[in-house]
């Protein structure tokens, strides 16, 4: 099983300032098609998760360009350029190379 | 508009069974694989099961293998999860998801 590890567990942010979080996988997420099976989700309080990024760095439809994803192999980063109040919640990374596993989440609060 | 609506969650006793349903609209259901993902109270996300568009490929998490059965009816745009031999560890909100889109979930509580 591919283990996903997220840091930090929680992040206290200031509106208008940047934020960054990390996700590490126990093995490379590069698939045979040359794409990387790494996704980012945000779960706002009381809501289901919503897809932010797929294949490391592609923003899903309607996602603000304040969000950006980077990384390769086993190390990945999600950055928020200017945090807004609506960005609070728990951020999860997920891999789909071998079945599906999620990281433990990074809780972002203001 | 894409919609996934789960139903069937309930409070049940350990050892009992439950069948969850997910009604899908707004996209060509028969063309997409789909999953069940669960979230225990105050916990993170746990993938449960996967079914391909034609039902030819099915996968389960080790935690539910042998107890849960995923199925779909493409004519009815519906996904199902038959859950047997339920334990308190199965208590969670169960989401159906294409991994792009998620339903709001249905709550399964297992308690004596």
PDB file of C-alpha atoms in Angstrom:
ATOM      1  CA  UNK A   1       0.000   0.000   0.000  1.00  0.00           C
ATOM      2  CA  UNK A   2       1.234   3.482  -0.869  1.00  0.00           C
ATOM      3  CA  UNK A   3       1.359   5.589   2.281  1.00  0.00           C
ATOM      4  CA  UNK A   4       0.709   9.321   1.998  1.00  0.00           C
ATOM      5  CA  UNK A   5       2.159  11.596   4.689  1.00  0.00           C
ATOM      6  CA  UNK A   6       1.074  15.214   5.026  1.00  0.00           C
ATOM      7  CA  UNK A   7       2.744  17.987   6.979  1.00  0.00           C
ATOM      8  CA  UNK A   8       2.057  20.031   8.938  1.00  0.00           C
ATOM      9  CA  UNK A   9      -0.966  18.605  10.756  1.00  0.00           C
ATOM     10  CA  UNK A  10      -2.324  22.103  11.161  1.00  0.00           C
ATOM     11  CA  UNK A  11      -1.558  25.528   9.800  1.00  0.00           C
ATOM     12  CA  UNK A  12      -2.600  28.870  11.207  1.00  0.00           C
ATOM     13  CA  UNK A  13      -2.687  31.473   8.455  1.00  0.00           C
ATOM     14  CA  UNK A  14      -3.239  35.198   8.087  1.00  0.00           C
ATOM     15  CA  UNK A  15      -5.617  36.435   5.392  1.00  0.00           C
ATOM     16  CA  UNK A  16      -3.719  37.862   2.459  1.00  0.00           C
ATOM     17  CA  UNK A  17      -0.570  35.928   3.296  1.00  0.00           C
ATOM     18  CA  UNK A  18       0.728  32.794   1.548  1.00  0.00           C
ATOM     19  CA  UNK A  19       0.462  29.249   2.880  1.00  0.00           C
ATOM     20  CA  UNK A  20       2.141  26.022   1.918  1.00  0.00           C
ATOM     21  CA  UNK A  21       1.731  22.369   2.807  1.00  0.00           C
ATOM     22  CA  UNK A  22       3.561  19.186   1.952  1.00  0.00           C
ATOM     23  CA  UNK A  23       2.626  15.658   0.917  1.00  0.00           C
ATOM     24  CA  UNK A  24       5.048  12.757   0.613  1.00  0.00           C
ATOM     25  CA  UNK A  25       4.314   9.336  -0.834  1.00  0.00           C
ATOM     26  CA  UNK A  26       6.055   6.101   0.108  1.00  0.00           C
ATOM     27  CA  UNK A  27       6.846   5.413  -3.548  1.00  0.00           C
ATOM     28  CA  UNK A  28       6.922   7.305  -6.811  1.00  0.00           C
ATOM     29  CA  UNK A  29       3.508   8.245  -8.197  1.00  0.00           C
ATOM     30  CA  UNK A  30       4.699   8.429 -11.797  1.00  0.00           C
ATOM     31  CA  UNK A  31       2.500   6.162 -13.909  1.00  0.00           C
ATOM     32  CA  UNK A  32       3.272   4.309 -17.129  1.00  0.00           C
ATOM     33  CA  UNK A  33       1.735   7.140 -19.183  1.00  0.00           C
ATOM     34  CA  UNK A  34       4.254   9.621 -17.787  1.00  0.00           C
ATOM     35  CA  UNK A  35       1.664  11.360 -15.624  1.00  0.00           C
ATOM     36  CA  UNK A  36       1.721  11.592 -11.863  1.00  0.00           C
ATOM     37  CA  UNK A  37      -1.307  10.322  -9.996  1.00  0.00           C
ATOM     38  CA  UNK A  38      -1.413  12.959  -7.237  1.00  0.00           C
ATOM     39  CA  UNK A  39      -4.524  14.922  -6.326  1.00  0.00           C
ATOM     40  CA  UNK A  40      -5.375  17.624  -3.793  1.00  0.00           C
ATOM     41  CA  UNK A  41      -8.758  18.076  -2.130  1.00  0.00           C
ATOM     42  CA  UNK A  42     -10.201  20.645   0.255  1.00  0.00           C
ATOM     43  CA  UNK A  43     -12.890  19.645   2.717  1.00  0.00           C
ATOM     44  CA  UNK A  44     -14.597  22.698   4.133  1.00  0.00           C
ATOM     45  CA  UNK A  45     -16.410  22.311   7.463  1.00  0.00           C
ATOM     46  CA  UNK A  46     -19.595  20.289   7.102  1.00  0.00           C
ATOM     47  CA  UNK A  47     -19.067  19.658   3.390  1.00  0.00           C
ATOM     48  CA  UNK A  48     -17.815  16.789   1.230  1.00  0.00           C
ATOM     49  CA  UNK A  49     -14.305  17.073  -0.211  1.00  0.00           C
ATOM     50  CA  UNK A  50     -13.884  19.135  -3.349  1.00  0.00           C
ATOM     51  CA  UNK A  51     -11.219  18.557  -5.962  1.00  0.00           C
ATOM     52  CA  UNK A  52      -8.627  21.315  -6.233  1.00  0.00           C
ATOM     53  CA  UNK A  53      -5.767  19.876  -8.277  1.00  0.00           C
ATOM     54  CA  UNK A  54      -5.158  16.751 -10.328  1.00  0.00           C
ATOM     55  CA  UNK A  55      -1.976  15.287 -11.759  1.00  0.00           C
ATOM     56  CA  UNK A  56       0.013  17.423  -9.322  1.00  0.00           C
ATOM     57  CA  UNK A  57      -0.498  20.848 -10.829  1.00  0.00           C
ATOM     58  CA  UNK A  58      -3.646  21.081 -12.969  1.00  0.00           C
ATOM     59  CA  UNK A  59      -6.387  23.114 -11.347  1.00  0.00           C
ATOM     60  CA  UNK A  60      -9.869  21.595 -11.511  1.00  0.00           C
ATOM     61  CA  UNK A  61     -12.673  23.564 -13.119  1.00  0.00           C
ATOM     62  CA  UNK A  62     -13.523  26.715 -11.188  1.00  0.00           C
ATOM     63  CA  UNK A  63     -10.586  26.531  -8.783  1.00  0.00           C
ATOM     64  CA  UNK A  64      -8.958  29.861  -8.033  1.00  0.00           C
ATOM     65  CA  UNK A  65      -5.522  30.541  -9.492  1.00  0.00           C
ATOM     66  CA  UNK A  66      -4.416  31.390  -5.955  1.00  0.00           C
ATOM     67  CA  UNK A  67      -3.904  27.624  -5.632  1.00  0.00           C
ATOM     68  CA  UNK A  68      -0.887  25.973  -7.188  1.00  0.00           C
ATOM     69  CA  UNK A  69       0.563  22.491  -7.000  1.00  0.00           C
ATOM     70  CA  UNK A  70       4.089  21.322  -7.611  1.00  0.00           C
ATOM     71  CA  UNK A  71       6.395  18.385  -7.098  1.00  0.00           C
ATOM     72  CA  UNK A  72       7.361  15.090  -8.633  1.00  0.00           C
ATOM     73  CA  UNK A  73       8.137  11.522  -7.722  1.00  0.00           C
ATOM     74  CA  UNK A  74       7.363  11.303  -4.036  1.00  0.00           C
ATOM     75  CA  UNK A  75       7.393  14.930  -2.845  1.00  0.00           C
ATOM     76  CA  UNK A  76       4.575  17.354  -3.494  1.00  0.00           C
ATOM     77  CA  UNK A  77       3.499  20.810  -2.357  1.00  0.00           C
ATOM     78  CA  UNK A  78       0.256  22.767  -2.415  1.00  0.00           C
ATOM     79  CA  UNK A  79       0.555  26.530  -2.150  1.00  0.00           C
ATOM     80  CA  UNK A  80      -2.052  29.220  -1.592  1.00  0.00           C
ATOM     81  CA  UNK A  81      -0.722  32.573  -2.750  1.00  0.00           C
ATOM     82  CA  UNK A  82      -3.018  34.800  -0.700  1.00  0.00           C
ATOM     83  CA  UNK A  83      -5.161  33.005   1.830  1.00  0.00           C
ATOM     84  CA  UNK A  84      -8.792  34.006   2.110  1.00  0.00           C
ATOM     85  CA  UNK A  85     -11.293  33.165   4.835  1.00  0.00           C
ATOM     86  CA  UNK A  86     -13.077  30.753   2.461  1.00  0.00           C
ATOM     87  CA  UNK A  87      -9.924  28.613   2.242  1.00  0.00           C
ATOM     88  CA  UNK A  88     -10.272  27.209   5.763  1.00  0.00           C
ATOM     89  CA  UNK A  89     -10.762  23.492   6.079  1.00  0.00           C
ATOM     90  CA  UNK A  90      -8.785  20.290   5.796  1.00  0.00           C
ATOM     91  CA  UNK A  91      -6.597  19.705   2.772  1.00  0.00           C
ATOM     92  CA  UNK A  92      -5.990  16.114   1.676  1.00  0.00           C
ATOM     93  CA  UNK A  93      -3.565  14.731  -0.854  1.00  0.00           C
ATOM     94  CA  UNK A  94      -4.489  11.483  -2.569  1.00  0.00           C
ATOM     95  CA  UNK A  95      -2.764   8.985  -4.833  1.00  0.00           C
ATOM     96  CA  UNK A  96      -4.482   6.808  -7.421  1.00  0.00           C
ATOM     97  CA  UNK A  97      -1.488   4.921  -8.821  1.00  0.00           C
ATOM     98  CA  UNK A  98      -2.257   1.812  -6.767  1.00  0.00           C
ATOM     99  CA  UNK A  99      -5.882   1.779  -5.663  1.00  0.00           C
ATOM    100  CA  UNK A 100      -6.526   4.977  -3.684  1.00  0.00           C
ATOM    101  CA  UNK A 101      -4.980   6.250  -0.484  1.00  0.00           C
ATOM    102  CA  UNK A 102      -5.305   9.621   1.208  1.00  0.00           C
ATOM    103  CA  UNK A 103      -2.941  11.556   3.405  1.00  0.00           C
ATOM    104  CA  UNK A 104      -4.011  12.350   6.942  1.00  0.00           C
ATOM    105  CA  UNK A 105      -4.817  15.949   6.077  1.00  0.00           C
ATOM    106  CA  UNK A 106      -3.578  19.439   6.908  1.00  0.00           C
ATOM    107  CA  UNK A 107      -6.063  21.586   8.793  1.00  0.00           C
ATOM    108  CA  UNK A 108      -5.922  25.232   7.753  1.00  0.00           C
ATOM    109  CA  UNK A 109      -7.393  27.808  10.079  1.00  0.00           C
ATOM    110  CA  UNK A 110      -7.264  31.547  10.381  1.00  0.00           C
TER     111      UNK A 110
ATOM    112  CA  UNK B   1     -25.195  20.038 -13.228  1.00  0.00           C
ATOM    113  CA  UNK B   2     -23.450  16.954 -11.871  1.00  0.00           C
ATOM    114  CA  UNK B   3     -25.243  15.445  -8.896  1.00  0.00           C
ATOM    115  CA  UNK B   4     -24.507  12.399  -6.779  1.00  0.00           C
ATOM    116  CA  UNK B   5     -27.042  11.660  -4.061  1.00  0.00           C
ATOM    117  CA  UNK B   6     -26.395   8.910  -1.546  1.00  0.00           C
ATOM    118  CA  UNK B   7     -29.106   7.222   0.495  1.00  0.00           C
ATOM    119  CA  UNK B   8     -29.646   4.196   2.703  1.00  0.00           C
ATOM    120  CA  UNK B   9     -27.610   5.159   5.738  1.00  0.00           C
ATOM    121  CA  UNK B  10     -29.037   4.155   9.110  1.00  0.00           C
ATOM    122  CA  UNK B  11     -28.319   3.104  12.679  1.00  0.00           C
ATOM    123  CA  UNK B  12     -27.800  -0.667  12.801  1.00  0.00           C
ATOM    124  CA  UNK B  13     -26.554  -3.268  15.274  1.00  0.00           C
ATOM    125  CA  UNK B  14     -23.189  -5.034  14.914  1.00  0.00           C
ATOM    126  CA  UNK B  15     -23.467  -7.992  12.560  1.00  0.00           C
ATOM    127  CA  UNK B  16     -26.363  -6.511  10.595  1.00  0.00           C
ATOM    128  CA  UNK B  17     -26.439  -5.546   6.928  1.00  0.00           C
ATOM    129  CA  UNK B  18     -27.200  -2.373   5.024  1.00  0.00           C
ATOM    130  CA  UNK B  19     -27.426  -1.400   1.365  1.00  0.00           C
ATOM    131  CA  UNK B  20     -26.374   2.063   0.258  1.00  0.00           C
ATOM    132  CA  UNK B  21     -27.427   3.651  -3.012  1.00  0.00           C
ATOM    133  CA  UNK B  22     -26.097   6.559  -5.021  1.00  0.00           C
ATOM    134  CA  UNK B  23     -28.226   8.214  -7.695  1.00  0.00           C
ATOM    135  CA  UNK B  24     -26.247  10.051 -10.319  1.00  0.00           C
ATOM    136  CA  UNK B  25     -27.252  12.723 -12.823  1.00  0.00           C
ATOM    137  CA  UNK B  26     -25.674  15.401 -14.987  1.00  0.00           C
ATOM    138  CA  UNK B  27     -23.137  13.223 -16.769  1.00  0.00           C
ATOM    139  CA  UNK B  28     -22.935   9.972 -18.724  1.00  0.00           C
ATOM    140  CA  UNK B  29     -22.753   7.591 -15.772  1.00  0.00           C
ATOM    141  CA  UNK B  30     -22.073   4.544 -17.923  1.00  0.00           C
ATOM    142  CA  UNK B  31     -18.791   6.067 -19.124  1.00  0.00           C
ATOM    143  CA  UNK B  32     -17.217   6.595 -15.722  1.00  0.00           C
ATOM    144  CA  UNK B  33     -15.680   4.494 -13.011  1.00  0.00           C
ATOM    145  CA  UNK B  34     -16.868   5.376  -9.530  1.00  0.00           C
ATOM    146  CA  UNK B  35     -15.897   4.806  -5.916  1.00  0.00           C
ATOM    147  CA  UNK B  36     -17.149   4.675  -2.369  1.00  0.00           C
ATOM    148  CA  UNK B  37     -15.085   6.643   0.152  1.00  0.00           C
ATOM    149  CA  UNK B  38     -15.891   6.865   3.855  1.00  0.00           C
ATOM    150  CA  UNK B  39     -15.054   9.187   6.708  1.00  0.00           C
ATOM    151  CA  UNK B  40     -15.351   8.108  10.315  1.00  0.00           C
ATOM    152  CA  UNK B  41     -16.418  10.815  12.797  1.00  0.00           C
ATOM    153  CA  UNK B  42     -13.680  13.424  13.179  1.00  0.00           C
ATOM    154  CA  UNK B  43     -11.319  11.307  11.057  1.00  0.00           C
ATOM    155  CA  UNK B  44      -9.778  11.452   7.600  1.00  0.00           C
ATOM    156  CA  UNK B  45     -10.873   9.960   4.306  1.00  0.00           C
ATOM    157  CA  UNK B  46     -10.683   6.220   3.612  1.00  0.00           C
ATOM    158  CA  UNK B  47     -11.239   4.711   0.176  1.00  0.00           C
ATOM    159  CA  UNK B  48     -13.622   1.738   0.352  1.00  0.00           C
ATOM    160  CA  UNK B  49     -14.304   0.373  -3.114  1.00  0.00           C
ATOM    161  CA  UNK B  50     -13.973   0.984  -6.861  1.00  0.00           C
ATOM    162  CA  UNK B  51     -15.999  -0.203  -9.850  1.00  0.00           C
ATOM    163  CA  UNK B  52     -15.158   0.425 -13.482  1.00  0.00           C
ATOM    164  CA  UNK B  53     -17.663   1.811 -15.972  1.00  0.00           C
ATOM    165  CA  UNK B  54     -18.705  -1.637 -17.238  1.00  0.00           C
ATOM    166  CA  UNK B  55     -18.344  -3.376 -13.848  1.00  0.00           C
ATOM    167  CA  UNK B  56     -15.539  -5.482 -15.294  1.00  0.00           C
ATOM    168  CA  UNK B  57     -13.033  -4.312 -12.665  1.00  0.00           C
ATOM    169  CA  UNK B  58     -13.819  -4.117  -8.955  1.00  0.00           C
ATOM    170  CA  UNK B  59     -11.507  -3.411  -6.039  1.00  0.00           C
ATOM    171  CA  UNK B  60     -11.982  -3.270  -2.275  1.00  0.00           C
ATOM    172  CA  UNK B  61     -10.005  -1.947   0.638  1.00  0.00           C
ATOM    173  CA  UNK B  62      -8.646  -4.719   2.837  1.00  0.00           C
ATOM    174  CA  UNK B  63     -10.799  -3.431   5.710  1.00  0.00           C
ATOM    175  CA  UNK B  64     -14.041  -4.337   3.887  1.00  0.00           C
ATOM    176  CA  UNK B  65     -12.998  -7.167   1.547  1.00  0.00           C
ATOM    177  CA  UNK B  66     -15.293 -10.162   1.910  1.00  0.00           C
ATOM    178  CA  UNK B  67     -17.992  -8.130   3.680  1.00  0.00           C
ATOM    179  CA  UNK B  68     -18.905  -5.357   1.222  1.00  0.00           C
ATOM    180  CA  UNK B  69     -20.050  -5.687  -2.396  1.00  0.00           C
ATOM    181  CA  UNK B  70     -20.081  -2.821  -4.868  1.00  0.00           C
ATOM    182  CA  UNK B  71     -22.343  -2.863  -7.912  1.00  0.00           C
ATOM    183  CA  UNK B  72     -23.907  -0.499 -10.411  1.00  0.00           C
ATOM    184  CA  UNK B  73     -26.863  -0.283 -12.757  1.00  0.00           C
ATOM    185  CA  UNK B  74     -25.981   1.902 -15.728  1.00  0.00           C
ATOM    186  CA  UNK B  75     -29.576   1.866 -16.964  1.00  0.00           C
ATOM    187  CA  UNK B  76     -30.695   3.393 -13.684  1.00  0.00           C
ATOM    188  CA  UNK B  77     -27.660   5.681 -13.266  1.00  0.00           C
ATOM    189  CA  UNK B  78     -27.130   4.161  -9.850  1.00  0.00           C
ATOM    190  CA  UNK B  79     -24.314   2.830  -7.692  1.00  0.00           C
ATOM    191  CA  UNK B  80     -24.758   0.489  -4.746  1.00  0.00           C
ATOM    192  CA  UNK B  81     -22.833  -0.801  -1.764  1.00  0.00           C
ATOM    193  CA  UNK B  82     -24.056  -3.914   0.008  1.00  0.00           C
ATOM    194  CA  UNK B  83     -22.531  -3.981   3.485  1.00  0.00           C
ATOM    195  CA  UNK B  84     -22.678  -7.180   5.543  1.00  0.00           C
ATOM    196  CA  UNK B  85     -21.337  -8.155   8.974  1.00  0.00           C
ATOM    197  CA  UNK B  86     -21.107  -4.521  10.012  1.00  0.00           C
ATOM    198  CA  UNK B  87     -18.931  -3.555  12.978  1.00  0.00           C
ATOM    199  CA  UNK B  88     -18.594  -0.304  14.953  1.00  0.00           C
ATOM    200  CA  UNK B  89     -15.445   0.424  12.894  1.00  0.00           C
ATOM    201  CA  UNK B  90     -17.695   0.808   9.846  1.00  0.00           C
ATOM    202  CA  UNK B  91     -19.382   3.834  11.407  1.00  0.00           C
ATOM    203  CA  UNK B  92     -18.811   6.689   8.977  1.00  0.00           C
ATOM    204  CA  UNK B  93     -20.233   9.012   6.378  1.00  0.00           C
ATOM    205  CA  UNK B  94     -20.158   7.142   3.073  1.00  0.00           C
ATOM    206  CA  UNK B  95     -19.569   9.187  -0.080  1.00  0.00           C
ATOM    207  CA  UNK B  96     -19.954   8.105  -3.661  1.00  0.00           C
ATOM    208  CA  UNK B  97     -17.482   9.868  -5.873  1.00  0.00           C
ATOM    209  CA  UNK B  98     -15.987   9.873  -9.340  1.00  0.00           C
ATOM    210  CA  UNK B  99     -13.036  11.493  -7.576  1.00  0.00           C
ATOM    211  CA  UNK B 100     -13.873  14.684  -9.510  1.00  0.00           C
ATOM    212  CA  UNK B 101     -17.335  15.034  -8.038  1.00  0.00           C
ATOM    213  CA  UNK B 102     -18.651  13.925  -4.649  1.00  0.00           C
ATOM    214  CA  UNK B 103     -22.058  13.423  -3.135  1.00  0.00           C
ATOM    215  CA  UNK B 104     -22.909  14.833   0.277  1.00  0.00           C
ATOM    216  CA  UNK B 105     -22.740  11.417   1.853  1.00  0.00           C
ATOM    217  CA  UNK B 106     -24.970   9.164   3.920  1.00  0.00           C
ATOM    218  CA  UNK B 107     -24.325   8.335   7.574  1.00  0.00           C
ATOM    219  CA  UNK B 108     -23.926   4.744   8.691  1.00  0.00           C
ATOM    220  CA  UNK B 109     -23.830   4.155  12.445  1.00  0.00           C
ATOM    221  CA  UNK B 110     -23.120   0.720  13.885  1.00  0.00           C
ATOM    222  CA  UNK B 111     -23.785   0.407  17.590  1.00  0.00           C
ATOM    223  CA  UNK B 112     -25.346  -1.982  20.051  1.00  0.00           C
TER     224      UNK B 112
END
